[in-house]
Coordinates of C-alpha atoms in Angstrom, one line a residue:
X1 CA 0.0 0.0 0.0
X2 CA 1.2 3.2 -0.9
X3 CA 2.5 5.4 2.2
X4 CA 4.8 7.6 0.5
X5 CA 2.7 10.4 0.2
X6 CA 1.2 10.3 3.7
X7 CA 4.8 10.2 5.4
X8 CA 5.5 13.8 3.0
X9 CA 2.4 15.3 4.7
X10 CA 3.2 14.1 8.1
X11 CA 6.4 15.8 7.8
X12 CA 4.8 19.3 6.9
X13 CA 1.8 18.9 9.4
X14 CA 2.7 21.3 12.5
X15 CA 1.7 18.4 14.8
X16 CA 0.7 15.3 15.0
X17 CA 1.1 12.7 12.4
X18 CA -0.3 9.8 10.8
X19 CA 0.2 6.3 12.2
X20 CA -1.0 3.1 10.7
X21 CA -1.1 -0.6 10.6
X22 CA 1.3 -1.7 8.0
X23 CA -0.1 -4.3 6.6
X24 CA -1.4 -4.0 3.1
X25 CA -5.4 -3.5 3.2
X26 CA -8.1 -3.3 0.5
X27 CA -9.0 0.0 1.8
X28 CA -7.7 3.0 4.2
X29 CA -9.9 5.3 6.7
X30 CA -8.8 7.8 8.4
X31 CA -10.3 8.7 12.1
X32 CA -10.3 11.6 14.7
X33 CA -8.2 10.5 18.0
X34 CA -10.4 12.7 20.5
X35 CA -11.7 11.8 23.3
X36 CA -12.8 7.9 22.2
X37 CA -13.1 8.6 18.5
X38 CA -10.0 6.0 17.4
X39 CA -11.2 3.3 19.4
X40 CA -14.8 3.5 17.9
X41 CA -13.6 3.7 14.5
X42 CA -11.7 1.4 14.5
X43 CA -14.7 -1.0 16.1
X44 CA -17.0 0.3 13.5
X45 CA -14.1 -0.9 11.0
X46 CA -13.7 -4.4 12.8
X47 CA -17.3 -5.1 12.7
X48 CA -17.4 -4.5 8.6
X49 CA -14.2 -6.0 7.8
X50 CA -15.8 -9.2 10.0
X51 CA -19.4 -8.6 7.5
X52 CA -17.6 -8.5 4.1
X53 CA -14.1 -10.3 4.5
X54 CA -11.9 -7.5 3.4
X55 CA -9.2 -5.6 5.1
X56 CA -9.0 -1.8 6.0
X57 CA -6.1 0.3 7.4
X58 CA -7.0 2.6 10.0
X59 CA -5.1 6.0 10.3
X60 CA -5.2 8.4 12.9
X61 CA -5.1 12.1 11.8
X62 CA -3.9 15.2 13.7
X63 CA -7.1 16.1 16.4
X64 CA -6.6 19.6 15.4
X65 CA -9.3 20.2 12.9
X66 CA -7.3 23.3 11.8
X67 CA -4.3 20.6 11.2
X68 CA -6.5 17.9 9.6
X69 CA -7.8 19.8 6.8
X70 CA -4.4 20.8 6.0
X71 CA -3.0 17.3 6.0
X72 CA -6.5 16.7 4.0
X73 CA -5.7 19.3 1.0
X74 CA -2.2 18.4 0.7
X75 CA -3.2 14.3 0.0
X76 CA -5.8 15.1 -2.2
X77 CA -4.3 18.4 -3.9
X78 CA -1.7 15.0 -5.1
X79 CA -4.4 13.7 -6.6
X80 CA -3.0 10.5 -4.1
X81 CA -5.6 7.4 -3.7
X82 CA -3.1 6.8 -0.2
X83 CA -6.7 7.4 1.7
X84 CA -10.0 6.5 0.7
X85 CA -12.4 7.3 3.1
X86 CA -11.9 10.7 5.4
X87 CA -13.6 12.0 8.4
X88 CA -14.6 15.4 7.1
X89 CA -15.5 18.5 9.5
X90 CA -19.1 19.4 8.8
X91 CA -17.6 23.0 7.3
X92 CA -15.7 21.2 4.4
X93 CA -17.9 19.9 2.3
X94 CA -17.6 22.8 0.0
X95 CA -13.5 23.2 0.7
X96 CA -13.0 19.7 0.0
X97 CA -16.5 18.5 -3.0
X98 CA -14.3 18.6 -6.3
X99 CA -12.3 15.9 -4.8
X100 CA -14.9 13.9 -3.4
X101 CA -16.8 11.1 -4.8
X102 CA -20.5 11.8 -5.6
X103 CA -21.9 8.6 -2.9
X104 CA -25.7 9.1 -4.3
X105 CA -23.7 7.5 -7.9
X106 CA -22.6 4.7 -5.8
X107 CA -25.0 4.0 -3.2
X108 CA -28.4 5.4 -4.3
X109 CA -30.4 8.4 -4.0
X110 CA -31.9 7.4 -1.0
X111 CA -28.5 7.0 0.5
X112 CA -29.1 9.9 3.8
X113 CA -32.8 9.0 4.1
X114 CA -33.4 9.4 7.3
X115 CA -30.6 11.6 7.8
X116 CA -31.0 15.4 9.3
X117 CA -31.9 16.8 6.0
X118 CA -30.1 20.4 7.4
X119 CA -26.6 18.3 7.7
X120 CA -27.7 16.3 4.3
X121 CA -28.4 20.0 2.4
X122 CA -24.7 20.9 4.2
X123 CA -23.2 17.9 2.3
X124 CA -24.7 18.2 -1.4
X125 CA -22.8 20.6 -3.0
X126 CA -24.0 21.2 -6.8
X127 CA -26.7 18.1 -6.5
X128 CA -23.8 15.9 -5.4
X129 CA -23.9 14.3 -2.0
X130 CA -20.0 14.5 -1.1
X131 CA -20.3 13.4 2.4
X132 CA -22.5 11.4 4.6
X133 CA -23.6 12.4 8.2
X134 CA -21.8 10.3 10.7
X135 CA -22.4 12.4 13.7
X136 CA -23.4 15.8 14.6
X137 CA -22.7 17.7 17.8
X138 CA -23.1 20.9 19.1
X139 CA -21.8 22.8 22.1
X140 CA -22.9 22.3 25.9
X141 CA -21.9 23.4 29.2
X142 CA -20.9 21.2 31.5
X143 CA -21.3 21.8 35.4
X144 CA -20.6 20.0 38.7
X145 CA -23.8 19.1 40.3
X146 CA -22.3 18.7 43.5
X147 CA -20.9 21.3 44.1
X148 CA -23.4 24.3 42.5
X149 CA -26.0 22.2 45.3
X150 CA -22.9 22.5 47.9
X151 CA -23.0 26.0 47.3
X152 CA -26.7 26.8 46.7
X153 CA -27.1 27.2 42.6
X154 CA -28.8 25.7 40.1
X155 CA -27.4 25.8 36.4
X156 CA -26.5 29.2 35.2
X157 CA -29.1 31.1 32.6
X158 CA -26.5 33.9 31.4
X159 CA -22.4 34.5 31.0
X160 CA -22.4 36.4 33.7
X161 CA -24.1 34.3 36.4
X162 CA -22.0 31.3 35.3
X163 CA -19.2 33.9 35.7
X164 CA -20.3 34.9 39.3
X165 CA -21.1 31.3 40.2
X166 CA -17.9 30.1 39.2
X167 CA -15.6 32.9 41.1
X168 CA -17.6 32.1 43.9
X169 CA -17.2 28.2 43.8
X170 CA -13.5 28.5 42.7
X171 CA -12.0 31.0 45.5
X172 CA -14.3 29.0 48.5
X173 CA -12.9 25.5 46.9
X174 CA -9.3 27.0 47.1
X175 CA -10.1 28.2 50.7
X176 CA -11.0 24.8 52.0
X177 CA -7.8 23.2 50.0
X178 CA -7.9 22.7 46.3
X179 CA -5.7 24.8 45.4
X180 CA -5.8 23.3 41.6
X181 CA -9.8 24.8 41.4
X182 CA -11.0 26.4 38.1
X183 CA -14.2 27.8 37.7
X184 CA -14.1 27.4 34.3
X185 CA -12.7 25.7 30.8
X186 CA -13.0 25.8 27.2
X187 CA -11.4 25.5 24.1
X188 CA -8.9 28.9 23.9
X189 CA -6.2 27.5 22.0
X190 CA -6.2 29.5 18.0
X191 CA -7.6 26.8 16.0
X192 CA -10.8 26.2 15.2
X193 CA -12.4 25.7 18.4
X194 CA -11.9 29.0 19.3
X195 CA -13.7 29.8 16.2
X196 CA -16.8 27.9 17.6
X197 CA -16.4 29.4 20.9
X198 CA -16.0 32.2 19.9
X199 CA -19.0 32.4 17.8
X200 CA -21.4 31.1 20.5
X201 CA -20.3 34.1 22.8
X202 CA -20.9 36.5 19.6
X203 CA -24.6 35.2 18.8
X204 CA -25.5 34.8 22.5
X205 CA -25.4 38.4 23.0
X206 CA -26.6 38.8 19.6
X207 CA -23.7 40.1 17.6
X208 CA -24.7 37.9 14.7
X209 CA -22.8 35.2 13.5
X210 CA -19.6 37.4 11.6
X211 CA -20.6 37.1 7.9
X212 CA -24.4 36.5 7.7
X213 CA -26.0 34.3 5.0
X214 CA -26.2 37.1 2.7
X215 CA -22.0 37.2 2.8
X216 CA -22.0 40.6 5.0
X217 CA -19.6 40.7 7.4
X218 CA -21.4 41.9 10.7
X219 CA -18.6 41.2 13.4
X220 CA -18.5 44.9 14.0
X221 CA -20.9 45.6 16.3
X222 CA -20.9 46.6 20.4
X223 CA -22.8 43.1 21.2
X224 CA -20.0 41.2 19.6
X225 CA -17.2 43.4 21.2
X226 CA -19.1 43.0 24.7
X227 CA -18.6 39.2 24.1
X228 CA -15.5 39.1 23.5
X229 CA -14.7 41.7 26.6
X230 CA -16.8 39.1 28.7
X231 CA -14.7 36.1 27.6
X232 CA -11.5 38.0 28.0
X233 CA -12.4 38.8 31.5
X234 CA -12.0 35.1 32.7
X235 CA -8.6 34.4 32.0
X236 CA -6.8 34.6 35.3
X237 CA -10.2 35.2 37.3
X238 CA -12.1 31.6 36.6
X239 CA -9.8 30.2 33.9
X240 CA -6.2 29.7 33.9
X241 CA -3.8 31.4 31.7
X242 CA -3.0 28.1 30.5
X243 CA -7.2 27.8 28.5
X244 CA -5.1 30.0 26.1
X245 CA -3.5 26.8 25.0
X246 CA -6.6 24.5 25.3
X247 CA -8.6 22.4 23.0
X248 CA -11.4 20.3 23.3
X249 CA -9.0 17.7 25.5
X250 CA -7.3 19.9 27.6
X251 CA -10.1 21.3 28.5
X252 CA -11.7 17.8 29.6
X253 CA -9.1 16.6 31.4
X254 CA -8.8 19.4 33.5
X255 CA -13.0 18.7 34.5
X256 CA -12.7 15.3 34.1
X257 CA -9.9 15.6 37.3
X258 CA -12.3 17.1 39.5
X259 CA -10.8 20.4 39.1
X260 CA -12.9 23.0 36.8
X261 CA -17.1 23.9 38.0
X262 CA -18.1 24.6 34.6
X263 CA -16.6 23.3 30.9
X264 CA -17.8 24.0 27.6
X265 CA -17.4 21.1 25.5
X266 CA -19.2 18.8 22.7
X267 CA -21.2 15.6 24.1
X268 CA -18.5 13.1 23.8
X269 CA -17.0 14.2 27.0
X270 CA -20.4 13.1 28.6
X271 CA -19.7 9.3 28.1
X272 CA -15.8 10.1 29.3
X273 CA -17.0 11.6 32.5
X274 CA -19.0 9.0 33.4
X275 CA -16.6 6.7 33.6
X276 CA -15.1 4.2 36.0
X277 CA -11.9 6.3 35.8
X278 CA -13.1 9.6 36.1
X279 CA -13.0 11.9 39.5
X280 CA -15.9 13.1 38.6
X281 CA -18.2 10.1 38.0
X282 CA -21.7 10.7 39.1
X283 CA -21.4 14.5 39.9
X284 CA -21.7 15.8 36.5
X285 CA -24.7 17.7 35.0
X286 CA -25.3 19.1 31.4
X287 CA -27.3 22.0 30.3
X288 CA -27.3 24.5 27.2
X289 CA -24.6 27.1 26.7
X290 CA -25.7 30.7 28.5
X291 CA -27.5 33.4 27.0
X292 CA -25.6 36.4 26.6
X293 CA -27.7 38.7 29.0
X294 CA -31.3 39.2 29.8
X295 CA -32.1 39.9 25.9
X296 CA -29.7 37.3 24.9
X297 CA -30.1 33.7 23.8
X298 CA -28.4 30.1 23.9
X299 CA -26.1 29.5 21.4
X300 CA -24.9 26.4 20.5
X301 CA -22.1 25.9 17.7
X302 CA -22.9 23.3 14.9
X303 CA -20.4 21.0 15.0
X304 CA -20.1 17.5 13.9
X305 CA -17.9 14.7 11.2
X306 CA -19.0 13.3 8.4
X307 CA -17.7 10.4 6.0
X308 CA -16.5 11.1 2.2
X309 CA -14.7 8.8 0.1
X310 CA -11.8 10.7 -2.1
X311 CA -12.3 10.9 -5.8
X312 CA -8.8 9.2 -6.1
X313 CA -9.8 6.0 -4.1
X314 CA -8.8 2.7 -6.3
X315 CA -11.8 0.8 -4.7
X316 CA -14.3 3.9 -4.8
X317 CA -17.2 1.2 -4.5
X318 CA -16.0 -0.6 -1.7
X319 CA -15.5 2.8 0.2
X320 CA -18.7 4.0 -0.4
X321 CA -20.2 0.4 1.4
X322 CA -17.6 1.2 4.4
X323 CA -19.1 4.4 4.7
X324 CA -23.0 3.0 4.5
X325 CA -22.2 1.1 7.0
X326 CA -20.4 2.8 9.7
X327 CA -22.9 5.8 9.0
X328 CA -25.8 3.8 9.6
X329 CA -28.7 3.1 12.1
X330 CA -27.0 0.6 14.2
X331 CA -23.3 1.7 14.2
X332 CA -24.5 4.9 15.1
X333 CA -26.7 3.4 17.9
X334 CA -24.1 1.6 19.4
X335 CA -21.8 4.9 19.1
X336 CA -24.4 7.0 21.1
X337 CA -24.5 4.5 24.0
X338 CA -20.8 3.6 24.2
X339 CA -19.2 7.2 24.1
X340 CA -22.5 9.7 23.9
X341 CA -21.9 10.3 20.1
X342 CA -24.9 12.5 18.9
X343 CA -26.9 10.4 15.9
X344 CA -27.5 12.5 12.5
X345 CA -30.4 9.9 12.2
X346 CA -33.7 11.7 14.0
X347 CA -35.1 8.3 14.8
X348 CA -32.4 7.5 17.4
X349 CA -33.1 10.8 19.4
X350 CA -37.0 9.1 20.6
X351 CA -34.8 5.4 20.6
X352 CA -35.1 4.4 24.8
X353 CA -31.8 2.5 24.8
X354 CA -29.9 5.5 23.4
X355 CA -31.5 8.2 26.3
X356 CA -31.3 6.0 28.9
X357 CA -27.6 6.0 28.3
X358 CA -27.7 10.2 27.3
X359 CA -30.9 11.5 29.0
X360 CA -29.5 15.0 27.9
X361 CA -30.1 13.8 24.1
X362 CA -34.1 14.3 25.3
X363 CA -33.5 17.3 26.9
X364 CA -30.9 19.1 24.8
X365 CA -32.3 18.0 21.4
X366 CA -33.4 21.4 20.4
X367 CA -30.4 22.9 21.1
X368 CA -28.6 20.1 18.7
X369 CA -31.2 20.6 16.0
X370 CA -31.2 24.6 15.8
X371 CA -27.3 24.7 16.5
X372 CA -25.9 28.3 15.2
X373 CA -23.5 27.3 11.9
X374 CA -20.2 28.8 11.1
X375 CA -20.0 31.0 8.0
X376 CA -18.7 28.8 5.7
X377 CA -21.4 28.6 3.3
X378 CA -21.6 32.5 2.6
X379 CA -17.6 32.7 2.4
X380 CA -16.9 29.3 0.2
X381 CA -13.4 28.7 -0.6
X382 CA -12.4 31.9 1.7
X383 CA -13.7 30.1 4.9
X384 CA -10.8 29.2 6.0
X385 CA -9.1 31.9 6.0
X386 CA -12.4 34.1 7.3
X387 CA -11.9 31.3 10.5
X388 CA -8.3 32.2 10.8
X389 CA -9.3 36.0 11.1
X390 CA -11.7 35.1 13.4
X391 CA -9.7 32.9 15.6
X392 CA -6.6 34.8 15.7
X393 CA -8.3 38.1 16.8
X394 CA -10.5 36.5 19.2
X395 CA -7.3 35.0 20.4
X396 CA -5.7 38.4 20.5
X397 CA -8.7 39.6 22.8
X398 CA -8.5 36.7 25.3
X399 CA -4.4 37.4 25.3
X400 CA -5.5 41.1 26.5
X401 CA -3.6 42.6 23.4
X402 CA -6.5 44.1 22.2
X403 CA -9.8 44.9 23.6
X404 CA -13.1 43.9 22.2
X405 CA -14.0 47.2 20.3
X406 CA -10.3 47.2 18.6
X407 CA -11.1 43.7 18.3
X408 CA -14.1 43.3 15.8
X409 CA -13.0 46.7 13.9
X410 CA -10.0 45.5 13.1
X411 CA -11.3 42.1 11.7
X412 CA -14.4 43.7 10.3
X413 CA -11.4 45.7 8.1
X414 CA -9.7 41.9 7.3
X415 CA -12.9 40.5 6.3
X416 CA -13.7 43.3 4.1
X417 CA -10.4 42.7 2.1
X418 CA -11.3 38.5 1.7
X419 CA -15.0 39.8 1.0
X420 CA -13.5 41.8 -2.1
X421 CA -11.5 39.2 -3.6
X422 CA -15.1 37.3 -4.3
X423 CA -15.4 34.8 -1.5

């Protein structure tokens, strides 16, 4: 099997690499490493190989989304057949669809039926269904139930109470010893996630969503700047410089050790806290993000990974059977119960096995169905780069290098200039 061209990527990727079986294999996947992502994939994977006979490789990516897609264009810019089937972020279907294989050719135009049509319209770019759903998510906050009861509090409603509550839990937590106490964690690092983050905070306190569907840039407004003043605010109070550097599993493992009141984090870390290993088994309670003020609202980040198979692929048939498979009904049942995975089949969300094991899939499942999308449809190609701006200067705001009115001028300026080269 041909591995030349992945080891070339690796090289240039700023982190993490590639690693594989090396055995040759009728097919190759590639998989997310966070939180249990490998692990199921690779049991998704077993389970097939077991149904049909043949082999697949499995190769772990870089968990940096920001990483990934760069490893991503570089392999399929070479025109390389190296990987056949990818784990695509749900924002890439229109970065990635000239390299992508058209799966309703292969597997039928009924292939997503039963499918959220919103992610399934996200997918189809020019009639052509470049990706199928595998699972969505969308940002939750994640609290202690112990000790907001310890201290008298139910879940927070806005920023600012979840702000208050957590000072308050932090310092008197400190006080009586834990001197390791956060009151809260999220995903600061400059990547992606902060992009999401970043975004919930904006459209919370209703700053819009930084390009609108239209393509205007609206980042400059005083809601947005209030947000990202807000957000700045924690770092050193309830969150540790060190959130400046954290993604989705930093962030975890700092809650998951007992030592954070509040995380915002997707609902894989749900199954993760739960279990036998984890300080804070049994203490843990999940709500919706806050509202960014009294005339705020909830805003939940669209997230979620989909399954493509690369226009390159020498067994593009095969591929588009792996993906059927591990993007069905009962591999995506079994996902949801084992590690809290959220379906993209609307069937599982009223299914009793899967919310007995996620009661918060009852609860939450507006918030997962009207999550707030990054602007990637109205910028196109440009996204990525519109991201970067965003990421970077919300980055600059947390960092205290520039406040939030400097903040969103500035990258209403930078946005401008992308907008003019016809994004």
């Amino acid at each position: 099997m041909k591995k030349t061209l992945i080891t070339a990527a690796i090289a240039l990727a700023s982190t993490a690499g590639i690693t594989s079986q090396a055995h040759a294999a009728d097919l190759t996947i590639s998989c997310g490493a966070v939180g249990a992502e490998l692990t199921l994939c690779q049991e998704g994977v077993a389970a097939w190989e077991e149904k049909t006979g043949h082999s697949v490789d499995v190769v772990s990516t870089p968990n940096s989304s920001t990483e990934r897609l760069s490893l991503y264009q570089q392999i399929l810019s070479a025109n390389s057949s190296d990987i056949d089937v990818m784990q695509i972020d749900v924002v890439w279907p229109g970065l990635l669809a000239n390299h992508l294989l058209d799966l309703r050719e292969v597997l039928g135009d009924d292939a997503a039926a039963g499918h959220f049509d919103a992610i399934v319209t996200n997918n189809t770019i020019d009639d052509r269904l470049v990706a199928m759903p595998w699972f969505t998510d969308a940002g939750v906050l994640y609290y202690r139930e112990d000790l907001l009861e310890k201290y008298g509090h139910t879940a927070p409603e806005t920023w600012q109470e979840m702000t208050d509550i957590a000072r308050e839990i932090k310092d008197a937590e400190r006080t009586e010893g834990n001197n390791r106490m956060q009151g809260y964690v999220f995903q600061g690092r400059a990547y992606e996630g902060l992009t999401v983050n970043a975004l919930e905070w904006v459209a919370s306190f209703g700053g819009g969503t930084v390009v609108e569907a239209d393509g205007e840039v609206s980042i400059n407004n005083q809601h947005a700047a209030e947000a990202l003043d807000l957000a700045a605010s924690w770092i050193g109070d309830i969150s540790p410089d060190g959130v400046l550097n954290y993604t989705e599993e930093e962030a975890r493992g700092v809650f998951q050790g007992g030592n954070a009141v509040f995380m915002r984090n997707w609902p894989y870390a749900w199954a993760l806290a739960q279990s036998d290993d984890s300080d804070v088994r049994g203490k843990v309670g999940v709500t919706q993000l806050p509202a960014g003020g009294e005339n705020g609202q909830s805003a939940a980040g669209l997230g979620g990974w989909n399954l493509a198979v690369s226009r390159y692929s020498d067994n593009p048939e095969l591929a588009a059977d792996l993906v059927a498979f591990l993007t069905g009904e009962e591999e995506q049942k079994r996902r949801a119960i084992q590690s809290s995975y959220n379906p993209t089949i609307d069937a599982l969300y009223q299914d009793e096995e899967v919310l007995e094991a996620v009661p918060f899939f009852g609860t939450l499942y507006e918030t997962f169905v009207n999550a707030v999308a990054r602007p990637s449809a109205p910028t196109g190609d440009a996204y990525g780069r519109v991201s970067n701006a965003f990421f970077s200067t919300s980055h600059d705001v947390l960092s205290g290098t520039k406040d939030g009115t400097q903040a969103v001028a500035d990258l209403e300026a930078e946005l401008a200039r992308l907008k003019r080269r016809n994004w």
